[in-house]
mmCIF file of C-alpha atoms and ligand atoms in Angstrom:
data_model
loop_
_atom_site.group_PDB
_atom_site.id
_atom_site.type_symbol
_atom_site.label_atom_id
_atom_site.label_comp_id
_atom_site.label_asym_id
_atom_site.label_seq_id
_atom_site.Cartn_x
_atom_site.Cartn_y
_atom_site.Cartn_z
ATOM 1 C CA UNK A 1 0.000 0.000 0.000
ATOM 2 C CA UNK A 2 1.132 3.643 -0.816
ATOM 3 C CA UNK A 3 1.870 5.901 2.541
ATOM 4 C CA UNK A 4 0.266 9.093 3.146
ATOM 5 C CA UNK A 5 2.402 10.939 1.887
ATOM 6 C CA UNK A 6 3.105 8.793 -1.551
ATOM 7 C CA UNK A 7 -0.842 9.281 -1.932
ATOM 8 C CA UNK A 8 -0.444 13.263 -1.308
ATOM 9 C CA UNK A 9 1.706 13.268 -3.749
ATOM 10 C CA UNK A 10 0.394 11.536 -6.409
ATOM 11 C CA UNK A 11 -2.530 14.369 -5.916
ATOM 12 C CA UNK A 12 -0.161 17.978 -5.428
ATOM 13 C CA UNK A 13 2.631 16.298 -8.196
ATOM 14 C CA UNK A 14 0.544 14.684 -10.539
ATOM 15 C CA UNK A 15 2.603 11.599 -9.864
ATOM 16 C CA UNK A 16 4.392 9.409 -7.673
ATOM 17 C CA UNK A 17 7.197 6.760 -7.887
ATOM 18 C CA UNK A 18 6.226 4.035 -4.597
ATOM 19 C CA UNK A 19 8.286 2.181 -2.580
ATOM 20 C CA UNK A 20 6.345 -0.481 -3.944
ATOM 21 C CA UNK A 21 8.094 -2.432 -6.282
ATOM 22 C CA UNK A 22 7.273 -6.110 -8.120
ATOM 23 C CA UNK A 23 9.590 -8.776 -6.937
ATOM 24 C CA UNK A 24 12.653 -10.522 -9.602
ATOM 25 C CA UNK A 25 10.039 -13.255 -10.187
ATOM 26 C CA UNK A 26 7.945 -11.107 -11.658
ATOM 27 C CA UNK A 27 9.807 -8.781 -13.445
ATOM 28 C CA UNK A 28 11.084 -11.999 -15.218
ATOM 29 C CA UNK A 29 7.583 -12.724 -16.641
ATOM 30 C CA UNK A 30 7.148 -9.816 -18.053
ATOM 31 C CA UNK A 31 10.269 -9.985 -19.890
ATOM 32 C CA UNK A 32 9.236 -12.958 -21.586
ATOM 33 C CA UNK A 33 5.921 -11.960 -21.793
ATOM 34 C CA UNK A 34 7.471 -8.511 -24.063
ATOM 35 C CA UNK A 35 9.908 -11.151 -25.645
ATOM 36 C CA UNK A 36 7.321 -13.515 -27.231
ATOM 37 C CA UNK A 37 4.814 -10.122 -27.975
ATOM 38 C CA UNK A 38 7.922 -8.604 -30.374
ATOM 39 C CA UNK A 39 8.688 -11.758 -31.506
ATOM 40 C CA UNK A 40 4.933 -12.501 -31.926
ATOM 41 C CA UNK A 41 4.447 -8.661 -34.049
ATOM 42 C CA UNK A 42 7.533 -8.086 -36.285
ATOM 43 C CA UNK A 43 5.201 -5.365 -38.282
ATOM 44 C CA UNK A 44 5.010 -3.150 -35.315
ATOM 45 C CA UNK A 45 7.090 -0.862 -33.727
ATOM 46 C CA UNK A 46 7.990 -1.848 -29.969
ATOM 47 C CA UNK A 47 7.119 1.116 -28.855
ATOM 48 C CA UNK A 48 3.395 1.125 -30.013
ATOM 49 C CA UNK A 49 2.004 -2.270 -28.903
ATOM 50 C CA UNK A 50 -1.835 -1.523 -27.737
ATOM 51 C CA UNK A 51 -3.948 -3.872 -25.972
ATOM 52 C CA UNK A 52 -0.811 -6.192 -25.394
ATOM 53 C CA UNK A 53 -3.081 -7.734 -22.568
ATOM 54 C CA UNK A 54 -5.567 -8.743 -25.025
ATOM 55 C CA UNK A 55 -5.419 -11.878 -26.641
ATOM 56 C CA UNK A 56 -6.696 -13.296 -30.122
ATOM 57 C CA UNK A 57 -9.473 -15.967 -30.534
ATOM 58 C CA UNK A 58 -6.700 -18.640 -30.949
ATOM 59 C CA UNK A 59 -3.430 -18.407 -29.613
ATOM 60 C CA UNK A 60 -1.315 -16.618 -31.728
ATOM 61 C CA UNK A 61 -3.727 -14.644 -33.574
ATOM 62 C CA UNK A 62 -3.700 -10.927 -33.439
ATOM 63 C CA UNK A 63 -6.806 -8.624 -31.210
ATOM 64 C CA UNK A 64 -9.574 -7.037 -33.265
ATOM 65 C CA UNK A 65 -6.137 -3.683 -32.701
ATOM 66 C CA UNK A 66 -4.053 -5.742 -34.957
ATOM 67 C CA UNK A 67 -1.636 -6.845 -31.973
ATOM 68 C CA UNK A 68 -0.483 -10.328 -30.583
ATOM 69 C CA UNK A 69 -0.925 -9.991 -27.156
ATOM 70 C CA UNK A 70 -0.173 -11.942 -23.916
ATOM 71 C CA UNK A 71 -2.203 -13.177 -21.028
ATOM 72 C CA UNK A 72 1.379 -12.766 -18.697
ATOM 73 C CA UNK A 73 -0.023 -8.773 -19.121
ATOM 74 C CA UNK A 74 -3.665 -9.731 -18.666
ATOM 75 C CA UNK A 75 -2.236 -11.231 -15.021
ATOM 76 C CA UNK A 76 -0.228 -7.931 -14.761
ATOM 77 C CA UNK A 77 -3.193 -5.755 -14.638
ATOM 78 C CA UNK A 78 -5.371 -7.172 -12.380
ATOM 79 C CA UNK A 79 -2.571 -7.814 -9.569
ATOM 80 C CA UNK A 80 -4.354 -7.981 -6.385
ATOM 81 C CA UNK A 81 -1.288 -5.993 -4.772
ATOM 82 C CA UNK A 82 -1.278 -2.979 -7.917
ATOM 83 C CA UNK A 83 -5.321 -2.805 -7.676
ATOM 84 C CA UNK A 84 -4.799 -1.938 -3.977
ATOM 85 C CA UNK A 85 -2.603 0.744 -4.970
ATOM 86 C CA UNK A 86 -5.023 1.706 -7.892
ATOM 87 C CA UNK A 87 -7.972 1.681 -4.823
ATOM 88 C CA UNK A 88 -6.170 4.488 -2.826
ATOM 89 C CA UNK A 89 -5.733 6.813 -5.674
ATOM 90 C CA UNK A 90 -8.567 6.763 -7.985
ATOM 91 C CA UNK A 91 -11.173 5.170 -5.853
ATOM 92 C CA UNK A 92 -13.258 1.570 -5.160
ATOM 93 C CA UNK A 93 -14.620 1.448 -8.444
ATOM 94 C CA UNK A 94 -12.165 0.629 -10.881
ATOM 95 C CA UNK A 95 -12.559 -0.194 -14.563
ATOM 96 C CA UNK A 96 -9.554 -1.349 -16.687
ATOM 97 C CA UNK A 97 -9.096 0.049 -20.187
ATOM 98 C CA UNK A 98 -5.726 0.431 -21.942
ATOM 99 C CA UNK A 99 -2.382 -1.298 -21.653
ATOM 100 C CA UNK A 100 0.280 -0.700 -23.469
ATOM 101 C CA UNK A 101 4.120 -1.634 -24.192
ATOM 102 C CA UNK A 102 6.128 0.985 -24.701
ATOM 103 C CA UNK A 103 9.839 -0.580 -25.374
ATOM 104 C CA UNK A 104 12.538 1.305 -27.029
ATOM 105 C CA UNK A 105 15.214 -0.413 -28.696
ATOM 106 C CA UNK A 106 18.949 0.276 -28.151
ATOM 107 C CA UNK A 107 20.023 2.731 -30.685
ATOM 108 C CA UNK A 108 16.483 3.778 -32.230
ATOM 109 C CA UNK A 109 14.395 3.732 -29.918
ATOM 110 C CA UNK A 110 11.373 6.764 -30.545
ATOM 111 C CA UNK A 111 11.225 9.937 -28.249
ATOM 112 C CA UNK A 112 7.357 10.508 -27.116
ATOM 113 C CA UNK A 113 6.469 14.010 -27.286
ATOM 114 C CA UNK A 114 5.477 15.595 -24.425
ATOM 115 C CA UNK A 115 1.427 15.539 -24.256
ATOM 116 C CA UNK A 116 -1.256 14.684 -21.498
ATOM 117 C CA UNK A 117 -3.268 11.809 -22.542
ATOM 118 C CA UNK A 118 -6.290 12.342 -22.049
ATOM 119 C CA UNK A 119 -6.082 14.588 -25.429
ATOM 120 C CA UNK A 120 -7.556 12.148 -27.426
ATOM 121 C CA UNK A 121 -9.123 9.404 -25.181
ATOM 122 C CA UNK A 122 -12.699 9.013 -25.234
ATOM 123 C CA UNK A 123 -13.263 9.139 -21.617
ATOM 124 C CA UNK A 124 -16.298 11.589 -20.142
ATOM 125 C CA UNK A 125 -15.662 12.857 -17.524
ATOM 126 C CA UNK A 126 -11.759 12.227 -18.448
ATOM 127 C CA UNK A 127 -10.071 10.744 -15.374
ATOM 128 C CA UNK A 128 -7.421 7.791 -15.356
ATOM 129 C CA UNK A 129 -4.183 6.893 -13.560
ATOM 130 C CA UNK A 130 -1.614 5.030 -15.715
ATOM 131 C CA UNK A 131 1.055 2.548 -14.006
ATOM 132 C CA UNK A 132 4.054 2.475 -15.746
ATOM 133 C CA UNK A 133 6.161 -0.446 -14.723
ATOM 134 C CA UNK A 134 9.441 -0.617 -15.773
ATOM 135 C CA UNK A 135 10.684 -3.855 -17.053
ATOM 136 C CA UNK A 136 14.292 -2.810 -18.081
ATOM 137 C CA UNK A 137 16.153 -0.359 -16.500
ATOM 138 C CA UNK A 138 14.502 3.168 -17.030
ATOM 139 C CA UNK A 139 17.382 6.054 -17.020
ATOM 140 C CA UNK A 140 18.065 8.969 -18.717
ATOM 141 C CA UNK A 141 20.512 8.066 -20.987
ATOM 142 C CA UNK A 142 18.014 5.240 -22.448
ATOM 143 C CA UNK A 143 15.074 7.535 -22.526
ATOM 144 C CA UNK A 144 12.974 7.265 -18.974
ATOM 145 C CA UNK A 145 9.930 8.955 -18.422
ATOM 146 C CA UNK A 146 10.305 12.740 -18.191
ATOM 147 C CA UNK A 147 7.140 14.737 -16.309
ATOM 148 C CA UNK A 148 6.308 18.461 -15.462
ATOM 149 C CA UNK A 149 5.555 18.048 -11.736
ATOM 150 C CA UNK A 150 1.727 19.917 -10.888
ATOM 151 C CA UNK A 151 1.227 20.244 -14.579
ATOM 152 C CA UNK A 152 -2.129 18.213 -14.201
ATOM 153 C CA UNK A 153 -3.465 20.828 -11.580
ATOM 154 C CA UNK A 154 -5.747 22.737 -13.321
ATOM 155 C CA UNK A 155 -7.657 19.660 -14.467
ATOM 156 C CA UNK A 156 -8.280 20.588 -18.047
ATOM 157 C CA UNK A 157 -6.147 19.917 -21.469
ATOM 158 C CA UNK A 158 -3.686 22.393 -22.753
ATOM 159 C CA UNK A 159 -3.541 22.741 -26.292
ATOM 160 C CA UNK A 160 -1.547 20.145 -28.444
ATOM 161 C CA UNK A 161 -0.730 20.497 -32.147
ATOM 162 C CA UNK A 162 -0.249 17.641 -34.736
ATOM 163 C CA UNK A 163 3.174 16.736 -35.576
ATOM 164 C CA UNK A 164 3.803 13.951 -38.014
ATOM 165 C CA UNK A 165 7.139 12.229 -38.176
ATOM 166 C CA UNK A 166 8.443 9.054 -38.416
ATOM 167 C CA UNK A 167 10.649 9.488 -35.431
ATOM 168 C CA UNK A 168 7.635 10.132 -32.565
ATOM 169 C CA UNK A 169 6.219 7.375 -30.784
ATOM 170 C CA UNK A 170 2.729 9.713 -30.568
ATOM 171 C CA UNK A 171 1.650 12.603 -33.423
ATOM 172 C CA UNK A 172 0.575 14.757 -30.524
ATOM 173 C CA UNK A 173 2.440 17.350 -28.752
ATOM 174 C CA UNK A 174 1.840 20.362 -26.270
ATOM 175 C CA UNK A 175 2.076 23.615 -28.350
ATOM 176 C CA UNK A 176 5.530 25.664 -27.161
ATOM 177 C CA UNK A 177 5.196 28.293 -24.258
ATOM 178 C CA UNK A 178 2.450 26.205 -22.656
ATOM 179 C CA UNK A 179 4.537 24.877 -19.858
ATOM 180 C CA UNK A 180 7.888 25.294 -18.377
ATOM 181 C CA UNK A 181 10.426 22.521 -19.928
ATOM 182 C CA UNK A 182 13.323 23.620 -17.358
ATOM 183 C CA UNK A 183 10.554 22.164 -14.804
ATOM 184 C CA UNK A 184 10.797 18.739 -16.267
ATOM 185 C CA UNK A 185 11.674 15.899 -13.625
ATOM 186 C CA UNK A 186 13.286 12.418 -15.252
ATOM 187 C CA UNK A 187 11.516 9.206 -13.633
ATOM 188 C CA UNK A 188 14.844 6.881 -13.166
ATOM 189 C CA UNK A 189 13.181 3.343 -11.838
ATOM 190 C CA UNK A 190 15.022 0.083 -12.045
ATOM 191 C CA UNK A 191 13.317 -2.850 -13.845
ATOM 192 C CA UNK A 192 10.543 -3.372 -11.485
ATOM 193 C CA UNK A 193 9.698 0.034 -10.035
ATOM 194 C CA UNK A 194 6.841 2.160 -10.845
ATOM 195 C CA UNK A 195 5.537 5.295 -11.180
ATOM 196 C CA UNK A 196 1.712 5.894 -11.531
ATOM 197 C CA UNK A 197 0.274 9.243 -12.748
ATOM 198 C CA UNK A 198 -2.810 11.554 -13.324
ATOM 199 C CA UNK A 199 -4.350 11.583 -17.219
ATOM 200 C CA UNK A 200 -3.874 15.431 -17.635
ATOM 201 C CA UNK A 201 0.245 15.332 -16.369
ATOM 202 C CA UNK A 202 1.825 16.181 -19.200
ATOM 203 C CA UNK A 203 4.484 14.139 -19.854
ATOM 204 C CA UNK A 204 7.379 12.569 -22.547
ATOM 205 C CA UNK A 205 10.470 10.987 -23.058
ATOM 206 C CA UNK A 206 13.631 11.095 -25.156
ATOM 207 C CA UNK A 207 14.788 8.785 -27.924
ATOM 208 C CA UNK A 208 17.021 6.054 -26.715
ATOM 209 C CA UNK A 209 19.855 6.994 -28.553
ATOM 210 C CA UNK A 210 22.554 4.353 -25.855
ATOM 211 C CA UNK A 211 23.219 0.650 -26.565
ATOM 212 C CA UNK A 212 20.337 -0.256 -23.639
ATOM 213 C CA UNK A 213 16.935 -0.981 -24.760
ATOM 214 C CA UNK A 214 14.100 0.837 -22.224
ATOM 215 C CA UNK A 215 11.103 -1.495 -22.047
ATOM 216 C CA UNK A 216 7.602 -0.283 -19.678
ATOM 217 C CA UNK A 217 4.491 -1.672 -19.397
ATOM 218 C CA UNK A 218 1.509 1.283 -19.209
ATOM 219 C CA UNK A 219 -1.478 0.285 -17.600
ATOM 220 C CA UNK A 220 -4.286 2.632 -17.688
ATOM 221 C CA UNK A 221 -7.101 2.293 -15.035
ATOM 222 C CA UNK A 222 -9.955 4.829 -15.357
ATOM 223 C CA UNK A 223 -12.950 4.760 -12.001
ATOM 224 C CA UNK A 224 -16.260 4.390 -13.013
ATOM 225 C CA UNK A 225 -18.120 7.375 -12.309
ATOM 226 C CA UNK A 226 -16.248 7.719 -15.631
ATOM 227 C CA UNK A 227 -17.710 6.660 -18.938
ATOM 228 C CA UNK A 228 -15.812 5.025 -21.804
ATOM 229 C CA UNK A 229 -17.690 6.449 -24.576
ATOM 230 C CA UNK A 230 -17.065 4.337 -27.593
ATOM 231 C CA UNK A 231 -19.613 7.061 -29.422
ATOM 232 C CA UNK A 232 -17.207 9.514 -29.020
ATOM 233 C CA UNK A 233 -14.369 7.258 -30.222
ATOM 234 C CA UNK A 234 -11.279 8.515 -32.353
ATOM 235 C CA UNK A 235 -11.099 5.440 -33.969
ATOM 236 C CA UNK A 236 -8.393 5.248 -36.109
ATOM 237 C CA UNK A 237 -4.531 6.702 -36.534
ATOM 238 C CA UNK A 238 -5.720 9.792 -34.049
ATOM 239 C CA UNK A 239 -2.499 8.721 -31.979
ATOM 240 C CA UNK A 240 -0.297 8.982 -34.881
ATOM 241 C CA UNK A 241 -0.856 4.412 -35.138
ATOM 242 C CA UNK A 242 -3.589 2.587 -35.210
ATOM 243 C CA UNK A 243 -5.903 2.435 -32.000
ATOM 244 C CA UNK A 244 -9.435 1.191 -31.866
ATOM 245 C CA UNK A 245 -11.541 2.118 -28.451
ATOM 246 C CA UNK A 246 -14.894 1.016 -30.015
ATOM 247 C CA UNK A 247 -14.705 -2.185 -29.923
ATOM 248 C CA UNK A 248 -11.783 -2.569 -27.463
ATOM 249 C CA UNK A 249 -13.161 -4.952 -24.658
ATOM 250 C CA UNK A 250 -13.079 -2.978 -21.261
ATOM 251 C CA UNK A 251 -13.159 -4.676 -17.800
ATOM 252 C CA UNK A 252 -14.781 -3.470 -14.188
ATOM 253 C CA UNK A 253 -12.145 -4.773 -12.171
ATOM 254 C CA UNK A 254 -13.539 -3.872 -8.466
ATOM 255 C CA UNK A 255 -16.752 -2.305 -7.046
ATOM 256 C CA UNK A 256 -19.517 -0.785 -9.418
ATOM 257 C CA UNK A 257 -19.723 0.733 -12.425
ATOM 258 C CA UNK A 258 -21.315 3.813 -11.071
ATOM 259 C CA UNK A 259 -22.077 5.496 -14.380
ATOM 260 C CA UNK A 260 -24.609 2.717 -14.908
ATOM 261 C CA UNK A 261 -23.728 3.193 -18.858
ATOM 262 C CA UNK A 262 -20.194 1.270 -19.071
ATOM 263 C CA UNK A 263 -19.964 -1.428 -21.797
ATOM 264 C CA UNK A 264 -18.300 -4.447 -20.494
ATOM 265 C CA UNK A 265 -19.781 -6.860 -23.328
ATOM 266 C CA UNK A 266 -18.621 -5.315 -26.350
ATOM 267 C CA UNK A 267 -15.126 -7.033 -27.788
ATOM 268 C CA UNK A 268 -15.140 -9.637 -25.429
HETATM 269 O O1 AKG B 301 6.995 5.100 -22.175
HETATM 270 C C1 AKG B 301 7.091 6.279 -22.453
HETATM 271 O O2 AKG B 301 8.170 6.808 -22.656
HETATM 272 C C2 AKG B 301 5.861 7.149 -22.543
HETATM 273 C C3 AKG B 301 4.678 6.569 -21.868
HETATM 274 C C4 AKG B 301 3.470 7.409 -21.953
HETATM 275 O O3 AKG B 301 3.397 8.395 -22.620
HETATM 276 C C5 AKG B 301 2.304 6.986 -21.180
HETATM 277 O O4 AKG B 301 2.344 5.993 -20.483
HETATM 278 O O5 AKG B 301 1.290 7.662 -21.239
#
């Protein structure tokens, strides 16, 4: 469980890294788990697997997102331990409805400009905390997690512009002069740390330009009083590759889904 103070300041910083960390064991499974997923998906980037906790009809076969996932991810998200975590910061009802591997090869590996996420997610009211879990090493020189501490404060989305290049994990980034870069705080974890923060932080990382690959798992958890509204959907390459929330499957992982209008049928 996160102390007091790791749970204040998740809320004044927008994020927080825990004491909390997964044990050797495992940070081993995952590993594997990314291993056989790039092995499994030679057409994608590493960097943009989506829904790699979904799996195919058959083993082997790609989710309705185009994407060979794993059930080792699957187990990932709904660790009793992580939900516990997930309780104290976003509440009792919690509804499961993105993960995501973001691994960065040694050498090429693509920056992610900074954005908040919630820019194109179709989630009304938008609210979500993301777990990143490191499964290699995450440091600066092979591209870690970068955030602008408080930057989620005011609770609302600061303009982003669309920037197309073959280089960028994401085709969305925070227009210049809307936030302080000097500000920026680097997220170092070891393989098997974590860091978990709020949907409007805004928040990047460099290319991985050093002969380490940097490999995380993002896990995005939204509470339902929240609606996942698959009308609304940016189907599509809104993201800058190819993401589909209207018929992604969802999941209501603990207490109630308080909206009453959740769709936990659809995709399964
Ligand atoms: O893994 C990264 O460098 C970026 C991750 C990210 O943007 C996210 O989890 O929302």
């Amino acid at each position: 469980m996160l102390t007091e103070s790791e749970v204040a300041q998740y809320h004044e910083a927008g994020y927080v890294v825990p004491e909390f960390r997964l044990s050797p064991d495992q940070v081993t499974r995952l590993r594997e788990a990314l291993d056989r997923v790039i092995a499994a998906n030679p057409g994608r980037r590493p960097e943009q697997l989506v829904s790699v906790h979904i799996s195919g009809r058959e083993p082997g076969e790609p989710n309705p997102e185009g994407v060979v996932g794993d059930p080792e991810f699957m187990a990932a998200c709904q660790d009793k331990a992580i939900l516990d975590i997930v309780e104290q910061l976003i509440g009792p009802d919690i509804v499961l409805w993105g993960c995501q591997a973001f691994c960065k090869p040694p050498g090429d590996g693509m920056e992610v400009p900074w954005h908040q996420d919630g820019n194109y997610w179709p989630i009304r009211p938008l609210a979500t905390c993301t777990l990143w879990i490191a499964i290699d090493d995450s440091l600066v020189e092979n591209g870690c997690l970068r955030v602008i501490p408080g930057s989620h404060r005011s609770q609302s989305l600061t303009p982003h512009f669309k920037e197309v290049r073959t280089d960028l994990v994401l085709n969305q980034r925070v227009v210049d002069g809307e936030f302080d870069e000097a500000a920026a705080v680097d997220v170092e974890l070891e393989a098997g740390q974590m860091s978990f923060h709020d949907v409007f932080l805004i928040h990047g990382s460099n290319a991985n330009r050093s002969p380490r690959r940097r490999a995380g798992l993002a896990i995005r958890y939204m509470p339902a009083t929240s609606l996942f509204d698959r009308s609304s959907s940016s189907d599509g390459i809104s993201a800058g590759y190819a993401v589909y929330f209207s018929n992604r499957p969802i999941w209501l992982l603990r207490g109630e889904d308080k909206t009453g209008h959740n769709d936990f049928v659809v995709g399964h």
